Structures are given as C-alpha cells and as structure tokens.
C-alpha cells in the first residue's frame, strides 16, 4: 500500500511538531524538577564529579554570554522559532522534520523561560541545572539544540535536501 505524497507530507509536518511538543514538555518537566529539588543551592552528584546537578538562572545566551541583551536574545529566539516552523512546513524529508522538531523544542524550551521566568517577559532567566567539568551549566533544551545542530550538519554533508521529494517509507 502506497501512501499518497500529500498525506506523507502532512505526516512529516505533524512528526516535526509532535517532536517539538514532546521536547518542550520534557524540558519543562526537568526544569520544574530542578526548581524544586535543587532550590536550596545544593549540588547533586549523578556520576561523581563528572556529572552533577546544580540550579542556576542564566540571563544570557550560550555560555552565559550577553546577559545585558536578554530582550534582544528573546526577540531573536522568537524569530528563530518562526523560521524553524516555516522550515518544518517546507520539509519533504523525514530526517529533516525530526531534526527541525528537535531544534524547535530546544528554542521554545529556553524561550519559555525568557518569557515567563523572573525578572519578567522578554527578560526572564533560563533555568540551567546540568553541570559537567569545565563546561557551562546547561539544560535539556540546550541538549536538544546541540543534537539538532550536529544532526543538521550531518544531513547537509550527506546531501539530504530539506525539500527532497516525499517517499513512502520513513
């Protein structure tokens, strides 16, 4: 049984947004947990000193840079989320739909913090809690953004176009 190309296209779009929704949910749940379990400033070792959990509030972007530009970073995140949504709709590749969904999840996870966490809308601090040695503290949304970035580079180098023709097998 062959799946119609238009139906397959909408399945890919749905998959991208479903992955994004699940990713945002996972990020929100882990951040809520971190806010309650780590609120007293304690450090929880998960794997000795290699992987620890500690709560921080990041006003900036990657590596805590740009703390004075949080509203600008928030506006850029909104534009990036819109751009990724457009790309999901244009995608004709299962792999790109999944990667873009993961990227959207990460963007929206951190954007949610910037919009709804103190000190206020567009200035909120991102909740970070995963700590590795010699690396900035990060969160699940950051992981999704980085995994999506690596996967996108792999897809580009393997020649997988964003708008390739729809095939009947995922």
PDB file of C-alpha atoms in Angstrom:
ATOM      1  CA  UNK A   1       0.000   0.000   0.000  1.00  0.00           C
ATOM      2  CA  UNK A   2       1.477   3.313  -1.099  1.00  0.00           C
ATOM      3  CA  UNK A   3       0.933   6.422   0.947  1.00  0.00           C
ATOM      4  CA  UNK A   4      -0.139   9.485  -1.011  1.00  0.00           C
ATOM      5  CA  UNK A   5       2.598  12.159  -1.204  1.00  0.00           C
ATOM      6  CA  UNK A   6       0.377  14.909   0.243  1.00  0.00           C
ATOM      7  CA  UNK A   7      -0.640  12.701   3.155  1.00  0.00           C
ATOM      8  CA  UNK A   8       3.007  11.766   3.713  1.00  0.00           C
ATOM      9  CA  UNK A   9       3.970  15.442   3.690  1.00  0.00           C
ATOM     10  CA  UNK A  10       1.423  16.244   6.400  1.00  0.00           C
ATOM     11  CA  UNK A  11       2.640  13.251   8.398  1.00  0.00           C
ATOM     12  CA  UNK A  12       6.168  14.679   8.288  1.00  0.00           C
ATOM     13  CA  UNK A  13       4.935  18.090   9.383  1.00  0.00           C
ATOM     14  CA  UNK A  14       2.962  16.526  12.219  1.00  0.00           C
ATOM     15  CA  UNK A  15       6.005  14.485  13.262  1.00  0.00           C
ATOM     16  CA  UNK A  16       8.152  17.617  13.443  1.00  0.00           C
ATOM     17  CA  UNK A  17       5.658  19.450  15.622  1.00  0.00           C
ATOM     18  CA  UNK A  18       4.983  16.368  17.753  1.00  0.00           C
ATOM     19  CA  UNK A  19       8.713  16.017  18.461  1.00  0.00           C
ATOM     20  CA  UNK A  20       8.810  19.730  19.306  1.00  0.00           C
ATOM     21  CA  UNK A  21       5.872  19.405  21.675  1.00  0.00           C
ATOM     22  CA  UNK A  22       7.312  16.384  23.440  1.00  0.00           C
ATOM     23  CA  UNK A  23      10.691  18.095  23.724  1.00  0.00           C
ATOM     24  CA  UNK A  24       9.193  21.263  25.213  1.00  0.00           C
ATOM     25  CA  UNK A  25       7.262  19.116  27.696  1.00  0.00           C
ATOM     26  CA  UNK A  26      10.390  17.176  28.696  1.00  0.00           C
ATOM     27  CA  UNK A  27      12.361  20.404  29.108  1.00  0.00           C
ATOM     28  CA  UNK A  28       9.610  21.996  31.225  1.00  0.00           C
ATOM     29  CA  UNK A  29       9.262  18.940  33.473  1.00  0.00           C
ATOM     30  CA  UNK A  30      13.006  18.717  34.098  1.00  0.00           C
ATOM     31  CA  UNK A  31      13.238  22.447  34.835  1.00  0.00           C
ATOM     32  CA  UNK A  32      10.292  22.289  37.264  1.00  0.00           C
ATOM     33  CA  UNK A  33      12.001  19.371  38.976  1.00  0.00           C
ATOM     34  CA  UNK A  34      15.272  21.326  39.181  1.00  0.00           C
ATOM     35  CA  UNK A  35      13.493  24.344  40.680  1.00  0.00           C
ATOM     36  CA  UNK A  36      12.057  22.243  43.500  1.00  0.00           C
ATOM     37  CA  UNK A  37      14.785  19.650  44.075  1.00  0.00           C
ATOM     38  CA  UNK A  38      17.777  21.966  43.740  1.00  0.00           C
ATOM     39  CA  UNK A  39      16.370  25.245  45.063  1.00  0.00           C
ATOM     40  CA  UNK A  40      18.495  25.344  48.211  1.00  0.00           C
ATOM     41  CA  UNK A  41      21.712  25.581  46.198  1.00  0.00           C
ATOM     42  CA  UNK A  42      22.812  22.027  46.787  1.00  0.00           C
ATOM     43  CA  UNK A  43      24.883  20.115  44.276  1.00  0.00           C
ATOM     44  CA  UNK A  44      23.633  16.614  43.484  1.00  0.00           C
ATOM     45  CA  UNK A  45      26.314  14.282  42.117  1.00  0.00           C
ATOM     46  CA  UNK A  46      24.891  11.953  39.464  1.00  0.00           C
ATOM     47  CA  UNK A  47      28.169  10.425  38.319  1.00  0.00           C
ATOM     48  CA  UNK A  48      30.782  11.560  40.798  1.00  0.00           C
ATOM     49  CA  UNK A  49      32.244  14.936  39.895  1.00  0.00           C
ATOM     50  CA  UNK A  50      31.816  14.308  36.167  1.00  0.00           C
ATOM     51  CA  UNK A  51      28.033  14.869  36.055  1.00  0.00           C
ATOM     52  CA  UNK A  52      26.334  16.949  38.714  1.00  0.00           C
ATOM     53  CA  UNK A  53      23.067  18.825  39.057  1.00  0.00           C
ATOM     54  CA  UNK A  54      23.051  22.392  40.373  1.00  0.00           C
ATOM     55  CA  UNK A  55      20.448  25.104  39.802  1.00  0.00           C
ATOM     56  CA  UNK A  56      21.417  28.347  38.067  1.00  0.00           C
ATOM     57  CA  UNK A  57      19.478  31.126  36.370  1.00  0.00           C
ATOM     58  CA  UNK A  58      21.131  32.265  33.149  1.00  0.00           C
ATOM     59  CA  UNK A  59      20.256  35.781  31.920  1.00  0.00           C
ATOM     60  CA  UNK A  60      22.340  35.398  28.759  1.00  0.00           C
ATOM     61  CA  UNK A  61      22.681  33.095  25.800  1.00  0.00           C
ATOM     62  CA  UNK A  62      25.124  30.256  25.190  1.00  0.00           C
ATOM     63  CA  UNK A  63      27.861  30.070  27.816  1.00  0.00           C
ATOM     64  CA  UNK A  64      26.029  32.798  29.803  1.00  0.00           C
ATOM     65  CA  UNK A  65      27.119  35.480  27.339  1.00  0.00           C
ATOM     66  CA  UNK A  66      25.074  38.575  26.559  1.00  0.00           C
ATOM     67  CA  UNK A  67      23.249  38.932  29.877  1.00  0.00           C
ATOM     68  CA  UNK A  68      22.584  42.614  29.144  1.00  0.00           C
ATOM     69  CA  UNK A  69      20.909  41.735  25.856  1.00  0.00           C
ATOM     70  CA  UNK A  70      18.234  39.332  27.123  1.00  0.00           C
ATOM     71  CA  UNK A  71      15.335  41.162  25.355  1.00  0.00           C
ATOM     72  CA  UNK A  72      17.276  41.049  22.076  1.00  0.00           C
ATOM     73  CA  UNK A  73      18.104  37.364  22.605  1.00  0.00           C
ATOM     74  CA  UNK A  74      14.403  36.725  23.312  1.00  0.00           C
ATOM     75  CA  UNK A  75      13.343  38.527  20.122  1.00  0.00           C
ATOM     76  CA  UNK A  76      15.910  36.566  18.124  1.00  0.00           C
ATOM     77  CA  UNK A  77      14.580  33.306  19.640  1.00  0.00           C
ATOM     78  CA  UNK A  78      11.046  34.220  18.568  1.00  0.00           C
ATOM     79  CA  UNK A  79      12.240  34.863  15.007  1.00  0.00           C
ATOM     80  CA  UNK A  80      14.270  31.633  15.035  1.00  0.00           C
ATOM     81  CA  UNK A  81      11.229  29.651  16.213  1.00  0.00           C
ATOM     82  CA  UNK A  82       9.124  31.136  13.414  1.00  0.00           C
ATOM     83  CA  UNK A  83      11.848  30.303  10.889  1.00  0.00           C
ATOM     84  CA  UNK A  84      12.070  26.706  12.101  1.00  0.00           C
ATOM     85  CA  UNK A  85       8.266  26.367  11.900  1.00  0.00           C
ATOM     86  CA  UNK A  86       8.402  27.554   8.282  1.00  0.00           C
ATOM     87  CA  UNK A  87      11.206  25.068   7.579  1.00  0.00           C
ATOM     88  CA  UNK A  88       9.146  22.227   9.080  1.00  0.00           C
ATOM     89  CA  UNK A  89       6.303  23.096   6.701  1.00  0.00           C
ATOM     90  CA  UNK A  90       8.708  23.204   3.746  1.00  0.00           C
ATOM     91  CA  UNK A  91      10.458  19.975   4.687  1.00  0.00           C
ATOM     92  CA  UNK A  92       9.986  16.973   2.420  1.00  0.00           C
ATOM     93  CA  UNK A  93      12.318  14.742   4.406  1.00  0.00           C
ATOM     94  CA  UNK A  94      11.533  12.656   7.480  1.00  0.00           C
ATOM     95  CA  UNK A  95      15.018  13.224   8.846  1.00  0.00           C
ATOM     96  CA  UNK A  96      14.797  16.985   8.454  1.00  0.00           C
ATOM     97  CA  UNK A  97      11.339  17.022  10.046  1.00  0.00           C
ATOM     98  CA  UNK A  98      12.695  15.195  13.094  1.00  0.00           C
ATOM     99  CA  UNK A  99      15.813  17.383  13.338  1.00  0.00           C
ATOM    100  CA  UNK A 100      13.811  20.596  12.938  1.00  0.00           C
ATOM    101  CA  UNK A 101      11.305  19.402  15.537  1.00  0.00           C
ATOM    102  CA  UNK A 102      14.146  18.818  17.979  1.00  0.00           C
ATOM    103  CA  UNK A 103      15.614  22.249  17.217  1.00  0.00           C
ATOM    104  CA  UNK A 104      12.219  23.900  17.697  1.00  0.00           C
ATOM    105  CA  UNK A 105      11.805  22.119  21.041  1.00  0.00           C
ATOM    106  CA  UNK A 106      15.104  23.500  22.285  1.00  0.00           C
ATOM    107  CA  UNK A 107      14.395  27.023  21.089  1.00  0.00           C
ATOM    108  CA  UNK A 108      10.904  27.046  22.606  1.00  0.00           C
ATOM    109  CA  UNK A 109      12.083  25.469  25.862  1.00  0.00           C
ATOM    110  CA  UNK A 110      14.530  28.276  26.538  1.00  0.00           C
ATOM    111  CA  UNK A 111      12.202  30.919  25.087  1.00  0.00           C
ATOM    112  CA  UNK A 112       9.512  29.850  27.545  1.00  0.00           C
ATOM    113  CA  UNK A 113      11.913  30.709  30.365  1.00  0.00           C
ATOM    114  CA  UNK A 114      12.752  34.085  28.814  1.00  0.00           C
ATOM    115  CA  UNK A 115       9.055  34.921  28.531  1.00  0.00           C
ATOM    116  CA  UNK A 116       7.724  33.580  31.844  1.00  0.00           C
ATOM    117  CA  UNK A 117      10.553  33.372  34.385  1.00  0.00           C
ATOM    118  CA  UNK A 118      11.709  36.278  36.582  1.00  0.00           C
ATOM    119  CA  UNK A 119      12.570  39.070  36.248  1.00  0.00           C
ATOM    120  CA  UNK A 120       9.831  39.382  33.596  1.00  0.00           C
ATOM    121  CA  UNK A 121       8.685  38.935  29.994  1.00  0.00           C
ATOM    122  CA  UNK A 122      11.475  39.011  27.404  1.00  0.00           C
ATOM    123  CA  UNK A 123      13.982  39.391  30.276  1.00  0.00           C
ATOM    124  CA  UNK A 124      13.485  36.056  32.039  1.00  0.00           C
ATOM    125  CA  UNK A 125      16.467  33.989  33.051  1.00  0.00           C
ATOM    126  CA  UNK A 126      16.851  30.498  31.586  1.00  0.00           C
ATOM    127  CA  UNK A 127      16.856  27.670  34.131  1.00  0.00           C
ATOM    128  CA  UNK A 128      20.042  25.601  33.830  1.00  0.00           C
ATOM    129  CA  UNK A 129      20.977  22.671  36.049  1.00  0.00           C
ATOM    130  CA  UNK A 130      23.229  20.094  34.322  1.00  0.00           C
ATOM    131  CA  UNK A 131      26.899  20.549  35.141  1.00  0.00           C
ATOM    132  CA  UNK A 132      29.942  18.916  33.549  1.00  0.00           C
ATOM    133  CA  UNK A 133      33.535  19.792  34.440  1.00  0.00           C
ATOM    134  CA  UNK A 134      34.985  22.788  32.588  1.00  0.00           C
ATOM    135  CA  UNK A 135      31.726  23.428  30.769  1.00  0.00           C
ATOM    136  CA  UNK A 136      28.899  25.944  31.327  1.00  0.00           C
ATOM    137  CA  UNK A 137      25.839  24.650  33.164  1.00  0.00           C
ATOM    138  CA  UNK A 138      23.050  23.762  30.708  1.00  0.00           C
ATOM    139  CA  UNK A 139      19.579  22.200  30.421  1.00  0.00           C
ATOM    140  CA  UNK A 140      17.590  19.721  28.327  1.00  0.00           C
ATOM    141  CA  UNK A 141      16.628  22.415  25.781  1.00  0.00           C
ATOM    142  CA  UNK A 142      20.322  23.144  25.227  1.00  0.00           C
ATOM    143  CA  UNK A 143      20.954  19.439  24.632  1.00  0.00           C
ATOM    144  CA  UNK A 144      18.184  19.342  22.016  1.00  0.00           C
ATOM    145  CA  UNK A 145      19.566  22.418  20.233  1.00  0.00           C
ATOM    146  CA  UNK A 146      23.059  20.929  20.119  1.00  0.00           C
ATOM    147  CA  UNK A 147      21.919  17.468  18.991  1.00  0.00           C
ATOM    148  CA  UNK A 148      19.782  19.089  16.277  1.00  0.00           C
ATOM    149  CA  UNK A 149      22.744  21.214  15.189  1.00  0.00           C
ATOM    150  CA  UNK A 150      25.048  18.209  14.874  1.00  0.00           C
ATOM    151  CA  UNK A 151      22.337  16.221  13.073  1.00  0.00           C
ATOM    152  CA  UNK A 152      21.709  19.123  10.662  1.00  0.00           C
ATOM    153  CA  UNK A 153      25.411  19.307   9.815  1.00  0.00           C
ATOM    154  CA  UNK A 154      25.432  15.551   9.155  1.00  0.00           C
ATOM    155  CA  UNK A 155      22.351  15.835   6.910  1.00  0.00           C
ATOM    156  CA  UNK A 156      23.937  18.681   4.952  1.00  0.00           C
ATOM    157  CA  UNK A 157      27.221  16.802   4.489  1.00  0.00           C
ATOM    158  CA  UNK A 158      25.327  13.670   3.451  1.00  0.00           C
ATOM    159  CA  UNK A 159      23.444  15.710   0.854  1.00  0.00           C
ATOM    160  CA  UNK A 160      19.956  15.276   2.316  1.00  0.00           C
ATOM    161  CA  UNK A 161      17.990  18.253   0.997  1.00  0.00           C
ATOM    162  CA  UNK A 162      15.342  19.911   3.138  1.00  0.00           C
ATOM    163  CA  UNK A 163      12.861  19.811   0.291  1.00  0.00           C
ATOM    164  CA  UNK A 164      13.628  16.396  -1.192  1.00  0.00           C
ATOM    165  CA  UNK A 165      10.756  14.514  -2.772  1.00  0.00           C
ATOM    166  CA  UNK A 166       8.432  12.664  -0.423  1.00  0.00           C
ATOM    167  CA  UNK A 167       8.989   8.914  -0.275  1.00  0.00           C
ATOM    168  CA  UNK A 168       6.530   6.374   1.073  1.00  0.00           C
ATOM    169  CA  UNK A 169       8.894   4.946   3.697  1.00  0.00           C
ATOM    170  CA  UNK A 170      10.186   6.939   6.692  1.00  0.00           C
TER     171      UNK A 170
END
